[in-house]
JSON list of C-alpha atoms in Angstrom, two decimals:
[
{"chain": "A", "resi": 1, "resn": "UNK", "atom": "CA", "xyz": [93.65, 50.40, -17.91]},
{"chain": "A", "resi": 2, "resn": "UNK", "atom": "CA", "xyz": [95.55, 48.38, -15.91]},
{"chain": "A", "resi": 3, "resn": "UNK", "atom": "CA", "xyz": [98.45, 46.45, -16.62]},
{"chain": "A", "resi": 4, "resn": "UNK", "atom": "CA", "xyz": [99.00, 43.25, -16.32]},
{"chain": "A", "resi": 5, "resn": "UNK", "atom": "CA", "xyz": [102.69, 41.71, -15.35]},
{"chain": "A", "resi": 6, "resn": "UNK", "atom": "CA", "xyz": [103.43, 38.02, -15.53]},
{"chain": "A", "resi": 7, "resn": "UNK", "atom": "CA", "xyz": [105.18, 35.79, -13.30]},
{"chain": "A", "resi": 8, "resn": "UNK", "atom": "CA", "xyz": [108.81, 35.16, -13.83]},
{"chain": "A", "resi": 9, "resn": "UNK", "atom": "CA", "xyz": [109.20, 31.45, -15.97]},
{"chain": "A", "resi": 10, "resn": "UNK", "atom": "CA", "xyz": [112.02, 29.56, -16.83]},
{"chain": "A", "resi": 11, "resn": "UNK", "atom": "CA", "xyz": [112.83, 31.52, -19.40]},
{"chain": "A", "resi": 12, "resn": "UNK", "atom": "CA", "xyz": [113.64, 34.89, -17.47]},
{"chain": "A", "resi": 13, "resn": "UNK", "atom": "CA", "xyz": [115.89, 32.27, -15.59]},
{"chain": "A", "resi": 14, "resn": "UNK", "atom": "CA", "xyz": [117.42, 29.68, -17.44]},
{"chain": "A", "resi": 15, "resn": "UNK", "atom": "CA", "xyz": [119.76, 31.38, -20.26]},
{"chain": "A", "resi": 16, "resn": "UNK", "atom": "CA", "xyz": [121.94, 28.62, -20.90]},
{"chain": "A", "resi": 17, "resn": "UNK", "atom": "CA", "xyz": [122.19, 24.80, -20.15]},
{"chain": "A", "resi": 18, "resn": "UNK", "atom": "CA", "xyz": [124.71, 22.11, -22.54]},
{"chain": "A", "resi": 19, "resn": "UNK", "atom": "CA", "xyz": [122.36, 19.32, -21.92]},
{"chain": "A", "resi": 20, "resn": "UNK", "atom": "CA", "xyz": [118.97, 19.10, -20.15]},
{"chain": "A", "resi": 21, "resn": "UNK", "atom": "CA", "xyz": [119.20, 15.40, -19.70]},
{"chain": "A", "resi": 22, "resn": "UNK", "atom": "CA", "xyz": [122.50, 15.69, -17.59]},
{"chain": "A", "resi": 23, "resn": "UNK", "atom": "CA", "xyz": [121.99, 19.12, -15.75]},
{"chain": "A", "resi": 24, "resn": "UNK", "atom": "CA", "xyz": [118.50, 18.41, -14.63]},
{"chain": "A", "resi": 25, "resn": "UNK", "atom": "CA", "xyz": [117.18, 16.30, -12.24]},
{"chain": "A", "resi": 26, "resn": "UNK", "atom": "CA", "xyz": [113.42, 15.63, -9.95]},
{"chain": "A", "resi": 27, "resn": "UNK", "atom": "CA", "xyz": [113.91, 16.03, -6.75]},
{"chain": "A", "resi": 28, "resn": "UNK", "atom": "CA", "xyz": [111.24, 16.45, -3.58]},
{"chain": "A", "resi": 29, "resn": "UNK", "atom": "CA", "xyz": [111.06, 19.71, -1.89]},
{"chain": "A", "resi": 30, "resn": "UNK", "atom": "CA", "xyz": [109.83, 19.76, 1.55]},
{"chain": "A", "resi": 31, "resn": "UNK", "atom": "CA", "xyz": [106.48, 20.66, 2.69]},
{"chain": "A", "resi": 32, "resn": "UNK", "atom": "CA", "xyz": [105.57, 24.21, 4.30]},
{"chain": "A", "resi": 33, "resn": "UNK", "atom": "CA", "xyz": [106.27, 26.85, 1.33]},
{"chain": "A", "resi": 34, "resn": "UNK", "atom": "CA", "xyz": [105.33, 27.93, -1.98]},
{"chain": "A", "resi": 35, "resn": "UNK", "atom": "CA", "xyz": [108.41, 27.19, -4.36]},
{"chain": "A", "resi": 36, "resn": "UNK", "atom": "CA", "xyz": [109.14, 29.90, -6.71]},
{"chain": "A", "resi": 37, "resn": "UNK", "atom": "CA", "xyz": [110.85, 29.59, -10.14]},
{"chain": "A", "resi": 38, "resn": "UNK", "atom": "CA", "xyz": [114.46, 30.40, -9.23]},
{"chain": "A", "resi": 39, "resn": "UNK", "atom": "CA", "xyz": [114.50, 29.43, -5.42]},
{"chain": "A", "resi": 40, "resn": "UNK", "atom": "CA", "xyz": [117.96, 28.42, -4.52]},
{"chain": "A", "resi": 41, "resn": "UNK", "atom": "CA", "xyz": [117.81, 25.09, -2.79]},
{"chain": "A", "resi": 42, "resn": "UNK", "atom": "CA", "xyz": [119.81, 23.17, -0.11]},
{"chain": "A", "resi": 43, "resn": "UNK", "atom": "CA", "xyz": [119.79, 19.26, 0.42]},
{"chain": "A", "resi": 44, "resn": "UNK", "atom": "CA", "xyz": [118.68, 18.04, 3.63]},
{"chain": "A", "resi": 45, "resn": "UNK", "atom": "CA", "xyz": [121.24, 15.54, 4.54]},
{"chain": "A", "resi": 46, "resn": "UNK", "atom": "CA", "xyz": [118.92, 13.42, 7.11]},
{"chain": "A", "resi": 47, "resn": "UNK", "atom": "CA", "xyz": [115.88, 13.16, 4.13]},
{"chain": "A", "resi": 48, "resn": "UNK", "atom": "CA", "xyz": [117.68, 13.77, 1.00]},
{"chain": "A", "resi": 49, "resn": "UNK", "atom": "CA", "xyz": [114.86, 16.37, 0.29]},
{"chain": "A", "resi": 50, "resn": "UNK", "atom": "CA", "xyz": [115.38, 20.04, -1.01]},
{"chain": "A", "resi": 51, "resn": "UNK", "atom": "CA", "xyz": [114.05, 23.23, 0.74]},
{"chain": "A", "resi": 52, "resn": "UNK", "atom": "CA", "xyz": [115.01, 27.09, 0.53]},
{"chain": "A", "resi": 53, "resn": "UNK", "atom": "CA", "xyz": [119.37, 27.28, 0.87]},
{"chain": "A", "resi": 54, "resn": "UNK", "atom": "CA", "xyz": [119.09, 29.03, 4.70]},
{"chain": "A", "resi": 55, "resn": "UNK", "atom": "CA", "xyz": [122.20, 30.76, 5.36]},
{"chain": "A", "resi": 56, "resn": "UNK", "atom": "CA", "xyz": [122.16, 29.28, 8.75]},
{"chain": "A", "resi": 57, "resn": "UNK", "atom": "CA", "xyz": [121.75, 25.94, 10.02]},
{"chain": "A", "resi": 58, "resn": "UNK", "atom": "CA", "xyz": [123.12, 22.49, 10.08]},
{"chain": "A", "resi": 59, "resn": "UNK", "atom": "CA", "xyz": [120.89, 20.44, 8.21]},
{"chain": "A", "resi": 60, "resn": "UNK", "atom": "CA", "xyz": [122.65, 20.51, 5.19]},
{"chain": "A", "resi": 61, "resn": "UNK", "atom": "CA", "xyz": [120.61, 22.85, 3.46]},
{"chain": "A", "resi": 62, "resn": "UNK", "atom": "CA", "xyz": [122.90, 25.81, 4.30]},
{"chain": "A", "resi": 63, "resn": "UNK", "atom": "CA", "xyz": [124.63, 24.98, 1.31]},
{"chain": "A", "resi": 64, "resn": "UNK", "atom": "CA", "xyz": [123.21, 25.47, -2.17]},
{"chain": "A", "resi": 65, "resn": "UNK", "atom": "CA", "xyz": [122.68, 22.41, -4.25]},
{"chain": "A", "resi": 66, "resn": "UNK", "atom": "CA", "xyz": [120.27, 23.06, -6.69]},
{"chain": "A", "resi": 67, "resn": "UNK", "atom": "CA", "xyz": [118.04, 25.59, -9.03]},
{"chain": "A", "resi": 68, "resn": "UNK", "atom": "CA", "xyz": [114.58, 25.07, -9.46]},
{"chain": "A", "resi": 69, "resn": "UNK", "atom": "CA", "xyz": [112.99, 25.79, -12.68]},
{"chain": "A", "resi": 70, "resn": "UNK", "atom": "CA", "xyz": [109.22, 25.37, -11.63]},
{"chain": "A", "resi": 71, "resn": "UNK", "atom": "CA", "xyz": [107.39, 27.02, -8.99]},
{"chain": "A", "resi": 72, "resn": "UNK", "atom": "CA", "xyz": [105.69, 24.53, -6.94]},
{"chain": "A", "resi": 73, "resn": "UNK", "atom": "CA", "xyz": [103.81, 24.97, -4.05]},
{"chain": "A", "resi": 74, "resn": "UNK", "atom": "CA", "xyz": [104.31, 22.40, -1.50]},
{"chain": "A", "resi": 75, "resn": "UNK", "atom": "CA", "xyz": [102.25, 24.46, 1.63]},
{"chain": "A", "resi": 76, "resn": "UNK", "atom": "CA", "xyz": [100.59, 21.49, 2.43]},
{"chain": "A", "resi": 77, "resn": "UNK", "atom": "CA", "xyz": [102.55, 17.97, 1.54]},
{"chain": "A", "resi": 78, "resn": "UNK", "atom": "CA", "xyz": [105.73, 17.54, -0.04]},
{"chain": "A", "resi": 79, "resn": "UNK", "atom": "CA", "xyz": [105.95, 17.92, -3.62]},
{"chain": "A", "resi": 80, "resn": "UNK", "atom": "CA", "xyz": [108.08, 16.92, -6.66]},
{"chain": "A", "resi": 81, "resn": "UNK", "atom": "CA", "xyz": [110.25, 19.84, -8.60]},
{"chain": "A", "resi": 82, "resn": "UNK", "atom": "CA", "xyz": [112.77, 19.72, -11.85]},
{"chain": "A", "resi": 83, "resn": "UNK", "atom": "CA", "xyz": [115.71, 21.46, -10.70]},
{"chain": "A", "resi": 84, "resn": "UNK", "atom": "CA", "xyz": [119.39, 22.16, -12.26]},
{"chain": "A", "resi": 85, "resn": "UNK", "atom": "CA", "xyz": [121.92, 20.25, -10.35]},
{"chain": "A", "resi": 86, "resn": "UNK", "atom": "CA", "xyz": [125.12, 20.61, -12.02]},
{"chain": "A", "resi": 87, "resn": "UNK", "atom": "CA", "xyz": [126.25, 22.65, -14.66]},
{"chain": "A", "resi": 88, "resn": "UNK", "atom": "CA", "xyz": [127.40, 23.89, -16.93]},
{"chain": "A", "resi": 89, "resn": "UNK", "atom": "CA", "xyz": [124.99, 25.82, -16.83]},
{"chain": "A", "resi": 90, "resn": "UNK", "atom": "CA", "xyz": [124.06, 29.85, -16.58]},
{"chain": "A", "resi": 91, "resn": "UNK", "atom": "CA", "xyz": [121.22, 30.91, -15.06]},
{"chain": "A", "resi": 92, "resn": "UNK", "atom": "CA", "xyz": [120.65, 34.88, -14.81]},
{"chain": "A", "resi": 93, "resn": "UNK", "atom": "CA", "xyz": [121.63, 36.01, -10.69]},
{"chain": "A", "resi": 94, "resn": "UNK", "atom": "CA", "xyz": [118.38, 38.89, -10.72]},
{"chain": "A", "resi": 95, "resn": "UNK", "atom": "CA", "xyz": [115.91, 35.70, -11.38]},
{"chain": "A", "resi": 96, "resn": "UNK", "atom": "CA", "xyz": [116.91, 33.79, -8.36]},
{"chain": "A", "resi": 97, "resn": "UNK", "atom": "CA", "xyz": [114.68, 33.56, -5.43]},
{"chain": "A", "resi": 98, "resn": "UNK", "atom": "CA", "xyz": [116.60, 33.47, -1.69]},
{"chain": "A", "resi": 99, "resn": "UNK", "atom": "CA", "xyz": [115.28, 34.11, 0.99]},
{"chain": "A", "resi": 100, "resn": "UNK", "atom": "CA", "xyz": [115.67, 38.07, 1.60]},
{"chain": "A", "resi": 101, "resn": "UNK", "atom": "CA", "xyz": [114.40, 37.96, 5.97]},
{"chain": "A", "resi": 102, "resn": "UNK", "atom": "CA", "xyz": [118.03, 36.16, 6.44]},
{"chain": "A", "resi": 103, "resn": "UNK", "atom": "CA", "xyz": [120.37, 36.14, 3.19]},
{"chain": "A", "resi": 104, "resn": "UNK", "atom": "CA", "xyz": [122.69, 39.82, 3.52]},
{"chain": "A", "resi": 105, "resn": "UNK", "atom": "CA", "xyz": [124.52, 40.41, 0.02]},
{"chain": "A", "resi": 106, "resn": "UNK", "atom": "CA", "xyz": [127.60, 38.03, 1.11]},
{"chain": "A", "resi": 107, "resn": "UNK", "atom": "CA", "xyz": [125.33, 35.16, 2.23]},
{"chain": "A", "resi": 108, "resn": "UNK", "atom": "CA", "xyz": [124.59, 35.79, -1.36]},
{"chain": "A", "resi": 109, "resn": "UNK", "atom": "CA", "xyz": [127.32, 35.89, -2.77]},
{"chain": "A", "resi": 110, "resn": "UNK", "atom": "CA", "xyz": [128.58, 32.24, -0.69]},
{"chain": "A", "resi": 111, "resn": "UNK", "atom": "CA", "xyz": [125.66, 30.72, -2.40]},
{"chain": "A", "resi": 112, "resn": "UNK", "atom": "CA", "xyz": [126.48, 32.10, -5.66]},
{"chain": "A", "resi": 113, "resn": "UNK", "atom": "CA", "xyz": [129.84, 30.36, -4.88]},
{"chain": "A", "resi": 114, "resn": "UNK", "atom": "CA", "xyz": [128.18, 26.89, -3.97]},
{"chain": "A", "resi": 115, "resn": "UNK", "atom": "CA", "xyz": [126.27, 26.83, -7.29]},
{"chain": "A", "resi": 116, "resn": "UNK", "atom": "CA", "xyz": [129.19, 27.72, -9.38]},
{"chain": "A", "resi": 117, "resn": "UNK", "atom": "CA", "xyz": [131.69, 24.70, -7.75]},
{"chain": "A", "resi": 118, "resn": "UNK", "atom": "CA", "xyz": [128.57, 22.58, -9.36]},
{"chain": "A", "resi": 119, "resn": "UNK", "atom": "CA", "xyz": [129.02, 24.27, -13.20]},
{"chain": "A", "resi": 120, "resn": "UNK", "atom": "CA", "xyz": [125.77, 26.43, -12.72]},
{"chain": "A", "resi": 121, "resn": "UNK", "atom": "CA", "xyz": [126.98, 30.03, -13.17]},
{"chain": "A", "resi": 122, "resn": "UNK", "atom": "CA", "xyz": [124.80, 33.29, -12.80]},
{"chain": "A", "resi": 123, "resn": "UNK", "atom": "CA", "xyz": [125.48, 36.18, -14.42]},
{"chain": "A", "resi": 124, "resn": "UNK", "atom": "CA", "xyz": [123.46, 39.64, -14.27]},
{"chain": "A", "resi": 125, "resn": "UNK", "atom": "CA", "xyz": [121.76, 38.64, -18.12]},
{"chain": "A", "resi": 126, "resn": "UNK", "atom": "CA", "xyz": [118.50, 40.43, -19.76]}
]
């Protein structure tokens, strides 16, 4: 038989948030990539839009700004995601999604830093 695994939610992510109505906001994530739950997120200063947190850069989104809590696949067209902003918040660090072709384990940990100046902490949680 073979088994089945399901797809990381917001649940394997989100483990703690004071107040949904302050921490969360929509935002638009820029078209050209599937968005999955956990993706750490930079703002793009020109657009005010979200896409993946690059670790290089200087579009503004070299620095992270945001958690989203929904996959969303923009491939085609930009699209509209629910994302944690500010904190305080704790999310757990193994269900965020970077991107792993550029981000070395102390771009990660900078990013880790950005998120936690905003109140949104992650901690290695089950």
């Amino acid at each position: 038989m073979n088994a089945l695994t399901q797809p990381s939610t917001m649940g394997d992510l989100l483990k703690y948030e004071v107040n949904p109505n302050y921490t969360r906001e929509t935002v638009t994530l820029l078209a050209g990539t599937a968005y999955p739950v956990g993706a750490v997120l930079g703002r793009v200063t020109a657009s005010g839009k979200y896409k993946l947190a690059t670790s290089g850069g200087s579009d503004g989104a070299q620095t992270a700004a945001a958690v989203l809590l929904y996959p969303v696949d923009a491939t085609l067209a930009d699209a509209i995601g629910v994302v944690i902003v500010r904190g305080p918040a704790i999310v757990s660090r193994a269900a965020l999604a970077h991107d792993a072709t550029v981000d070395d384990g102390a771009k990660i940990t900078t990013k880790l830093g950005q998120l936690a100046s905003l109140g949104i902490i992650a901690r290695d949680t089950a």
